[in-house]
Amino acid sequence: MKKSIGSRIINSFLIIILLTVSIIDILLITGYRQYYYNTIENNLRYRIDNAQGIYQENYKQYSIEDFALENINLLPDYVKAEVQIIDTRGNVLSDSLGVFQDNVLLYTDVQKALNGKITSRVGTVEYSDDSVMSLSAPLKDQNGDISGLVRLNVSLARVNSQIRYVAFFLVIISLLIISISLLVGVVLAKSIVRPIEELTSVAEEMANGHYKVRANLDSNDELGKLGFTLNTLAEEILKKDQIKNDFISSISHELRTPLTSIKGWASILMNLNEDEKQLYIEGLDIIQNESDRLAKMVEELLDFSRYISGRITLDKDIFNLATTCSNVCMQMEPKADIAHVQLSLEIQNSVMVYIGDENRIKQLLINLLDNAIKFTEENGWIKLTSYVDEDNYIILVSDNGVGMSKDELDHVKEKFYKGKHSKSHSGIGLSIADEIVKLHGGHMDIFSEENVGTTIKISLPYDKNVEVKNED
């Protein structure tokens, strides 16, 4: 079973506190112990220095045995340490406690002192269960040779007891700190987990299709931002869902209309008399037009499906973009004439060398001009302009048609969106146009004012080093 976020936060928090407190305790106890041990060692060194001084001043010309006999009480009574005088063979000549050991050469401090070094050691001795600190120093005769050793042993029982007391006190304080930290961790975990649980619940509701549910988080942190994002997502899904429903309703109606006309006229034509040739021609013409309209709607939907699924690939080649603009304008002139709209062309550069998919660029221009014709009243005008601007080819499609409001302008390139003046069958014409421009690495900007007109600006990047093919 997976652990909850709350338990993981508490566990992580507790592990950090345990590690931190443990490290601090170990450092404090080690430092405290080292401090006391160093203090004891310094005191012993001071006493050792005094013993060496006494030996150098008064006994260096005598044997080590004479020194051992006369200085068995080398230290004052208040110094609680054992004093040993040892010869170079490791024999204990005198001991202030009256304890004589046979194996003192086994101790490292004795071994190093025989080599001329003052050395301390912490460990145990045979005659006591307590830990002791030993300090051994060489005694040199008048010739500078080592004649024996002086060794001080002091019990560490009281010091170790004090260290254990301090360690126990630190452990108690540490447990108290850990308990308080655990309590704080639980409270902190709950404060984090509670909004996460709320967001999870909201997300589960949304996953089940309940997009009207909202997250109620007033915090300004990342969780509050996530809640705001979820709410925005739900609003966008509702909006897109409404657009989708409107699209389905609209496209169903649009598809039904030509199908009804085709079916109706097919029935009429089946029952015509031989002398009704004119009506027969009119019927076939209507069927043909409605079939073309139906085919265009289906082609738009197929194109859009390919674009959003990423299955469209461009068949790029070098061509003259100015010539393409001119050809498309000529192609759309008859439709503009039928709508009683003036269509004009302005090309500032007769040669505009471009690498791209010419058929898709034609589709883009036809789509934009077709839209402009639909939304321009009789006796209105439409203008197609193309020119070079720095590193881009600029194409402008302008009209003095019905225009769009600011709200429509914000959504006009969205999929399935149809404005209040829209005469589109599917609401995806500008979406497809925008996708074509993006596939060519450009961008499309739309400027419009209601009852004034619309200008669509296409910016296509180009390579200045490319030469156009011979068009003959």
GROMACS .gro file of C-alpha atoms in nm, residues 20-347:
model
  328
   20THR     CA    1   2.044   1.679   1.285
   21VAL     CA    2   1.990   1.619   1.657
   22SER     CA    3   2.205   1.304   1.654
   23ILE     CA    4   2.494   1.480   1.481
   24ILE     CA    5   2.472   1.773   1.722
   25ASP     CA    6   2.460   1.539   2.023
   26ILE     CA    7   2.758   1.338   1.900
   27LEU     CA    8   2.958   1.655   1.836
   28LEU     CA    9   2.869   1.802   2.176
   29ILE     CA   10   2.944   1.483   2.370
   30THR     CA   11   3.267   1.425   2.179
   31GLY     CA   12   3.372   1.785   2.231
   32TYR     CA   13   3.281   1.775   2.600
   33ARG     CA   14   3.475   1.451   2.649
   34GLN     CA   15   3.774   1.583   2.455
   35TYR     CA   16   3.773   1.902   2.660
   36TYR     CA   17   3.789   1.714   2.991
   37TYR     CA   18   4.046   1.465   2.867
   38ASN     CA   19   4.264   1.746   2.734
   39THR     CA   20   4.236   1.925   3.069
   40ILE     CA   21   4.347   1.614   3.256
   41GLU     CA   22   4.630   1.551   3.010
   42ASN     CA   23   4.754   1.910   3.044
   43ASN     CA   24   4.757   1.875   3.423
   44LEU     CA   25   4.950   1.550   3.395
   45ARG     CA   26   5.198   1.710   3.156
   46TYR     CA   27   5.252   1.988   3.406
   47ARG     CA   28   5.324   1.731   3.680
   48ILE     CA   29   5.546   1.533   3.443
   49ASP     CA   30   5.744   1.846   3.363
   50ASN     CA   31   5.793   1.906   3.738
   51ALA     CA   32   5.911   1.548   3.788
   52GLN     CA   33   6.154   1.576   3.499
   53GLY     CA   34   6.280   1.906   3.640
   54ILE     CA   35   6.339   1.755   3.983
   55TYR     CA   36   6.525   1.465   3.826
   56GLN     CA   37   6.743   1.692   3.610
   57GLU     CA   38   6.833   1.923   3.897
   58ASN     CA   39   6.902   1.667   4.167
   59TYR     CA   40   6.929   1.310   4.041
   60LYS     CA   41   7.063   1.293   3.688
   61GLN     CA   42   7.405   1.196   3.818
   62TYR     CA   43   7.255   0.912   4.025
   63SER     CA   44   7.092   0.591   3.921
   64ILE     CA   45   6.720   0.563   3.847
   65GLU     CA   46   6.689   0.331   4.147
   66ASP     CA   47   6.806   0.607   4.384
   67PHE     CA   48   6.553   0.845   4.235
   68ALA     CA   49   6.277   0.584   4.276
   69LEU     CA   50   6.361   0.527   4.645
   70GLU     CA   51   6.360   0.894   4.742
   71ASN     CA   52   6.066   1.017   4.531
   72ILE     CA   53   5.789   0.769   4.588
   73ASN     CA   54   5.569   1.064   4.694
   74LEU     CA   55   5.664   1.280   4.400
   75LEU     CA   56   5.321   1.447   4.373
   76PRO     CA   57   5.131   1.636   4.642
   77ASP     CA   58   4.850   1.455   4.819
   78TYR     CA   59   4.578   1.660   4.648
   79VAL     CA   60   4.686   1.533   4.310
   80LYS     CA   61   4.491   1.208   4.277
   81ALA     CA   62   4.730   1.026   4.045
   82GLU     CA   63   4.940   0.713   4.058
   83VAL     CA   64   5.316   0.775   4.017
   84GLN     CA   65   5.539   0.506   3.876
   85ILE     CA   66   5.917   0.504   3.826
   86ILE     CA   67   6.017   0.251   3.561
   87ASP     CA   68   6.363   0.149   3.444
   88THR     CA   69   6.459   0.094   3.082
   89ARG     CA   70   6.392  -0.281   3.109
   90GLY     CA   71   6.029  -0.217   3.200
   91ASN     CA   72   6.062  -0.295   3.570
   92VAL     CA   73   5.844  -0.084   3.800
   93LEU     CA   74   6.090   0.045   4.062
   94SER     CA   75   5.834   0.237   4.264
   95ASP     CA   76   5.455   0.286   4.263
   96SER     CA   77   5.268   0.536   4.480
   97LEU     CA   78   4.979   0.290   4.514
   98GLY     CA   79   5.207  -0.003   4.592
   99VAL     CA   80   5.100  -0.190   4.279
  100PHE     CA   81   5.382  -0.344   4.080
  101GLN     CA   82   5.313  -0.470   3.730
  102ASP     CA   83   5.531  -0.706   3.534
  103ASN     CA   84   5.412  -0.619   3.181
  104VAL     CA   85   5.419  -0.237   3.156
  105LEU     CA   86   5.615  -0.266   2.830
  106LEU     CA   87   5.288  -0.371   2.666
  107TYR     CA   88   5.149  -0.018   2.702
  108THR     CA   89   5.206   0.216   2.407
  109ASP     CA   90   5.285   0.518   2.625
  110VAL     CA   91   5.569   0.325   2.792
  111GLN     CA   92   5.706   0.203   2.460
  112LYS     CA   93   5.712   0.553   2.307
  113ALA     CA   94   5.857   0.707   2.623
  114LEU     CA   95   6.150   0.464   2.603
  115ASN     CA   96   6.207   0.612   2.256
  116GLY     CA   97   6.225   0.962   2.403
  117LYS     CA   98   5.864   1.082   2.349
  118ILE     CA   99   5.618   1.206   2.611
  119THR     CA  100   5.304   1.007   2.528
  120SER     CA  101   4.957   0.971   2.677
  121ARG     CA  102   4.722   0.674   2.664
  122VAL     CA  103   4.359   0.615   2.761
  123GLY     CA  104   4.264   0.261   2.849
  124THR     CA  105   4.242   0.008   3.131
  125VAL     CA  106   4.495  -0.140   3.371
  126GLU     CA  107   4.513  -0.486   3.529
  127TYR     CA  108   4.441  -0.378   3.883
  128SER     CA  109   4.135  -0.159   3.821
  129ASP     CA  110   3.804  -0.176   3.636
  130ASP     CA  111   3.804   0.197   3.578
  131SER     CA  112   3.938   0.358   3.266
  132VAL     CA  113   4.258   0.551   3.326
  133MET     CA  114   4.474   0.806   3.150
  134SER     CA  115   4.845   0.733   3.155
  135LEU     CA  116   5.125   0.974   3.068
  136SER     CA  117   5.484   0.854   3.040
  137ALA     CA  118   5.798   1.067   3.003
  138PRO     CA  119   6.166   0.973   2.973
  139LEU     CA  120   6.422   1.063   3.240
  140LYS     CA  121   6.769   1.139   3.100
  141ASP     CA  122   7.098   1.117   3.289
  142GLN     CA  123   7.388   1.362   3.269
  143ASN     CA  124   7.502   1.206   2.940
  144GLY     CA  125   7.161   1.259   2.779
  145ASP     CA  126   7.080   0.890   2.779
  146ILE     CA  127   6.743   0.760   2.892
  147SER     CA  128   6.789   0.605   3.235
  148GLY     CA  129   6.423   0.538   3.309
  149LEU     CA  130   6.066   0.667   3.293
  150VAL     CA  131   5.824   0.852   3.513
  151ARG     CA  132   5.462   0.749   3.454
  152LEU     CA  133   5.143   0.905   3.589
  153ASN     CA  134   4.809   0.720   3.593
  154VAL     CA  135   4.486   0.898   3.682
  155SER     CA  136   4.139   0.741   3.703
  156LEU     CA  137   3.876   0.869   3.458
  157ALA     CA  138   3.583   0.730   3.657
  158ARG     CA  139   3.454   1.070   3.777
  159VAL     CA  140   3.509   1.234   3.440
  160ASN     CA  141   3.335   0.952   3.253
  161SER     CA  142   3.049   0.966   3.500
  162GLN     CA  143   3.017   1.339   3.436
  163ILE     CA  144   3.028   1.280   3.062
  164ARG     CA  145   2.754   1.016   3.090
  165TYR     CA  146   2.541   1.260   3.290
  166VAL     CA  147   2.585   1.527   3.023
  167ALA     CA  148   2.507   1.272   2.750
  168PHE     CA  149   2.192   1.162   2.933
  169PHE     CA  150   2.085   1.525   2.971
  170LEU     CA  151   2.144   1.589   2.600
  171VAL     CA  152   1.944   1.276   2.505
  172ILE     CA  153   1.649   1.394   2.718
  173ILE     CA  154   1.661   1.738   2.554
  174SER     CA  155   1.693   1.575   2.211
  175LEU     CA  156   1.389   1.356   2.271
  176LEU     CA  157   1.195   1.665   2.375
  177ILE     CA  158   1.307   1.848   2.059
  178ILE     CA  159   1.215   1.548   1.843
  179SER     CA  160   0.870   1.524   2.004
  180ILE     CA  161   0.803   1.894   1.949
  181SER     CA  162   0.934   1.869   1.594
  182LEU     CA  163   0.714   1.567   1.526
  183LEU     CA  164   0.411   1.759   1.648
  184VAL     CA  165   0.504   2.055   1.429
  185GLY     CA  166   0.561   1.816   1.137
  186VAL     CA  167   0.213   1.666   1.177
  187VAL     CA  168   0.054   2.012   1.181
  188LEU     CA  169   0.265   2.121   0.882
  189ALA     CA  170   0.183   1.802   0.688
  190LYS     CA  171  -0.189   1.850   0.749
  191SER     CA  172  -0.169   2.210   0.630
  192ILE     CA  173  -0.010   2.088   0.306
  193VAL     CA  174  -0.213   1.770   0.256
  194ARG     CA  175  -0.554   1.928   0.320
  195PRO     CA  176  -0.548   2.154   0.010
  196ILE     CA  177  -0.391   1.873  -0.195
  197GLU     CA  178  -0.678   1.643  -0.095
  198GLU     CA  179  -0.925   1.916  -0.193
  199LEU     CA  180  -0.753   1.961  -0.530
  200THR     CA  181  -0.748   1.583  -0.581
  201SER     CA  182  -1.120   1.565  -0.509
  202VAL     CA  183  -1.189   1.849  -0.754
  203ALA     CA  184  -0.970   1.682  -1.019
  204GLU     CA  185  -1.154   1.350  -0.972
  205GLU     CA  186  -1.487   1.528  -1.015
  206MET     CA  187  -1.359   1.689  -1.334
  207ALA     CA  188  -1.230   1.353  -1.456
  208ASN     CA  189  -1.585   1.223  -1.416
  209GLY     CA  190  -1.718   1.503  -1.635
  210HIS     CA  191  -1.837   1.742  -1.361
  211TYR     CA  192  -1.671   2.057  -1.490
  212LYS     CA  193  -1.882   2.297  -1.285
  213VAL     CA  194  -1.706   2.199  -0.962
  214ARG     CA  195  -1.448   2.454  -0.840
  215ALA     CA  196  -1.148   2.451  -0.607
  216ASN     CA  197  -1.183   2.699  -0.320
  217LEU     CA  198  -0.824   2.786  -0.224
  218ASP     CA  199  -0.738   3.142  -0.124
  219SER     CA  200  -0.364   3.088  -0.073
  220ASN     CA  201  -0.106   3.266  -0.288
  221ASP     CA  202   0.135   2.973  -0.301
  222GLU     CA  203   0.183   2.701  -0.565
  223LEU     CA  204  -0.124   2.508  -0.445
  224GLY     CA  205  -0.338   2.819  -0.477
  225LYS     CA  206  -0.202   2.868  -0.828
  226LEU     CA  207  -0.277   2.504  -0.909
  227GLY     CA  208  -0.634   2.548  -0.784
  228PHE     CA  209  -0.673   2.858  -1.001
  229THR     CA  210  -0.534   2.665  -1.298
  230LEU     CA  211  -0.781   2.380  -1.241
  231ASN     CA  212  -1.070   2.627  -1.225
  232THR     CA  213  -0.948   2.796  -1.545
  233LEU     CA  214  -0.913   2.456  -1.710
  234ALA     CA  215  -1.270   2.364  -1.615
  235GLU     CA  216  -1.400   2.694  -1.753
  236GLU     CA  217  -1.209   2.643  -2.078
  237ILE     CA  218  -1.337   2.285  -2.108
  238LEU     CA  219  -1.696   2.406  -2.058
  239LYS     CA  220  -1.641   2.678  -2.315
  240LYS     CA  221  -1.482   2.437  -2.564
  241ASP     CA  222  -1.754   2.184  -2.494
  242GLN     CA  223  -2.018   2.444  -2.572
  243ILE     CA  224  -1.832   2.544  -2.890
  244LYS     CA  225  -1.809   2.175  -2.986
  245ASN     CA  226  -2.181   2.125  -2.928
  246ASP     CA  227  -2.260   2.434  -3.129
  247PHE     CA  228  -2.027   2.308  -3.401
  248ILE     CA  229  -2.193   1.967  -3.411
  249SER     CA  230  -2.535   2.128  -3.424
  250SER     CA  231  -2.425   2.372  -3.693
  251ILE     CA  232  -2.242   2.118  -3.909
  252SER     CA  233  -2.535   1.877  -3.879
  253HIS     CA  234  -2.765   2.150  -4.007
  254GLU     CA  235  -2.520   2.252  -4.279
  255LEU     CA  236  -2.479   1.894  -4.399
  256ARG     CA  237  -2.853   1.828  -4.385
  257THR     CA  238  -2.936   2.126  -4.608
  258PRO     CA  239  -2.743   2.018  -4.922
  259LEU     CA  240  -2.840   1.655  -4.867
  260THR     CA  241  -3.207   1.753  -4.846
  261SER     CA  242  -3.175   1.960  -5.165
  262ILE     CA  243  -2.995   1.680  -5.349
  263LYS     CA  244  -3.246   1.419  -5.236
  264GLY     CA  245  -3.545   1.644  -5.316
  265TRP     CA  246  -3.426   1.735  -5.663
  266ALA     CA  247  -3.328   1.378  -5.736
  267SER     CA  248  -3.689   1.275  -5.661
  268ILE     CA  249  -3.823   1.557  -5.879
  269LEU     CA  250  -3.597   1.467  -6.172
  270MET     CA  251  -3.704   1.105  -6.157
  271ASN     CA  252  -4.065   1.211  -6.218
  272LEU     CA  253  -4.008   1.477  -6.488
  273ASN     CA  254  -4.172   1.462  -6.826
  274GLU     CA  255  -3.964   1.471  -7.143
  275ASP     CA  256  -4.076   1.826  -7.225
  276GLU     CA  257  -3.949   1.971  -6.894
  277LYS     CA  258  -3.586   1.996  -7.004
  278GLN     CA  259  -3.529   2.342  -6.851
  279LEU     CA  260  -3.638   2.225  -6.507
  280TYR     CA  261  -3.418   1.918  -6.554
  281ILE     CA  262  -3.117   2.141  -6.622
  282GLU     CA  263  -3.194   2.364  -6.323
  283GLY     CA  264  -3.226   2.061  -6.097
  284LEU     CA  265  -2.896   1.915  -6.208
  285ASP     CA  266  -2.732   2.254  -6.158
  286ILE     CA  267  -2.865   2.273  -5.801
  287ILE     CA  268  -2.753   1.917  -5.730
  288GLN     CA  269  -2.408   1.998  -5.863
  289ASN     CA  270  -2.377   2.317  -5.656
  290GLU     CA  271  -2.501   2.147  -5.340
  291SER     CA  272  -2.265   1.856  -5.400
  292ASP     CA  273  -1.976   2.099  -5.439
  293ARG     CA  274  -2.076   2.275  -5.116
  294LEU     CA  275  -2.101   1.943  -4.936
  295ALA     CA  276  -1.764   1.831  -5.071
  296LYS     CA  277  -1.606   2.158  -4.959
  297MET     CA  278  -1.736   2.117  -4.605
  298VAL     CA  279  -1.610   1.760  -4.590
  299GLU     CA  280  -1.272   1.865  -4.728
  300GLU     CA  281  -1.244   2.139  -4.464
  301LEU     CA  282  -1.315   1.886  -4.190
  302LEU     CA  283  -1.063   1.638  -4.332
  303ASP     CA  284  -0.800   1.911  -4.365
  304PHE     CA  285  -0.860   2.024  -4.010
  305SER     CA  286  -0.839   1.667  -3.882
  306ARG     CA  287  -0.503   1.623  -4.055
  307TYR     CA  288  -0.367   1.949  -3.912
  308ILE     CA  289  -0.459   1.882  -3.549
  309SER     CA  290  -0.332   1.523  -3.568
  310GLY     CA  291   0.003   1.637  -3.714
  311ARG     CA  292  -0.036   1.427  -4.028
  312ILE     CA  293   0.009   1.719  -4.266
  313THR     CA  294   0.351   1.741  -4.432
  314LEU     CA  295   0.455   2.026  -4.658
  315ASP     CA  296   0.571   1.959  -5.014
  316LYS     CA  297   0.821   2.244  -5.024
  317ASP     CA  298   0.973   2.389  -5.338
  318ILE     CA  299   1.105   2.723  -5.466
  319PHE     CA  300   0.839   2.949  -5.621
  320ASN     CA  301   0.757   3.315  -5.677
  321LEU     CA  302   0.518   3.417  -5.402
  322ALA     CA  303   0.421   3.734  -5.591
  323THR     CA  304   0.305   3.525  -5.888
  324THR     CA  305   0.107   3.296  -5.656
  325CYS     CA  306  -0.071   3.597  -5.501
  326SER     CA  307  -0.152   3.730  -5.849
  327ASN     CA  308  -0.288   3.392  -5.970
  328VAL     CA  309  -0.509   3.346  -5.663
  329CYS     CA  310  -0.646   3.699  -5.700
  330MET     CA  311  -0.737   3.625  -6.064
  331GLN     CA  312  -0.898   3.298  -5.957
  332MET     CA  313  -1.118   3.474  -5.698
  333GLU     CA  314  -1.223   3.766  -5.920
  334PRO     CA  315  -1.532   3.590  -6.065
  335LYS     CA  316  -1.664   3.513  -5.719
  336ALA     CA  317  -1.603   3.872  -5.611
  337ASP     CA  318  -1.787   3.997  -5.922
  338ILE     CA  319  -2.087   3.777  -5.844
  339ALA     CA  320  -2.094   3.924  -5.490
  340HIS     CA  321  -2.059   4.277  -5.637
  341VAL     CA  322  -1.738   4.335  -5.443
  342GLN     CA  323  -1.429   4.509  -5.585
  343LEU     CA  324  -1.117   4.292  -5.554
  344SER     CA  325  -0.781   4.464  -5.611
  345LEU     CA  326  -0.419   4.350  -5.601
  346GLU     CA  327  -0.108   4.545  -5.499
  347ILE     CA  328   0.231   4.374  -5.533
   0.00000   0.00000   0.00000
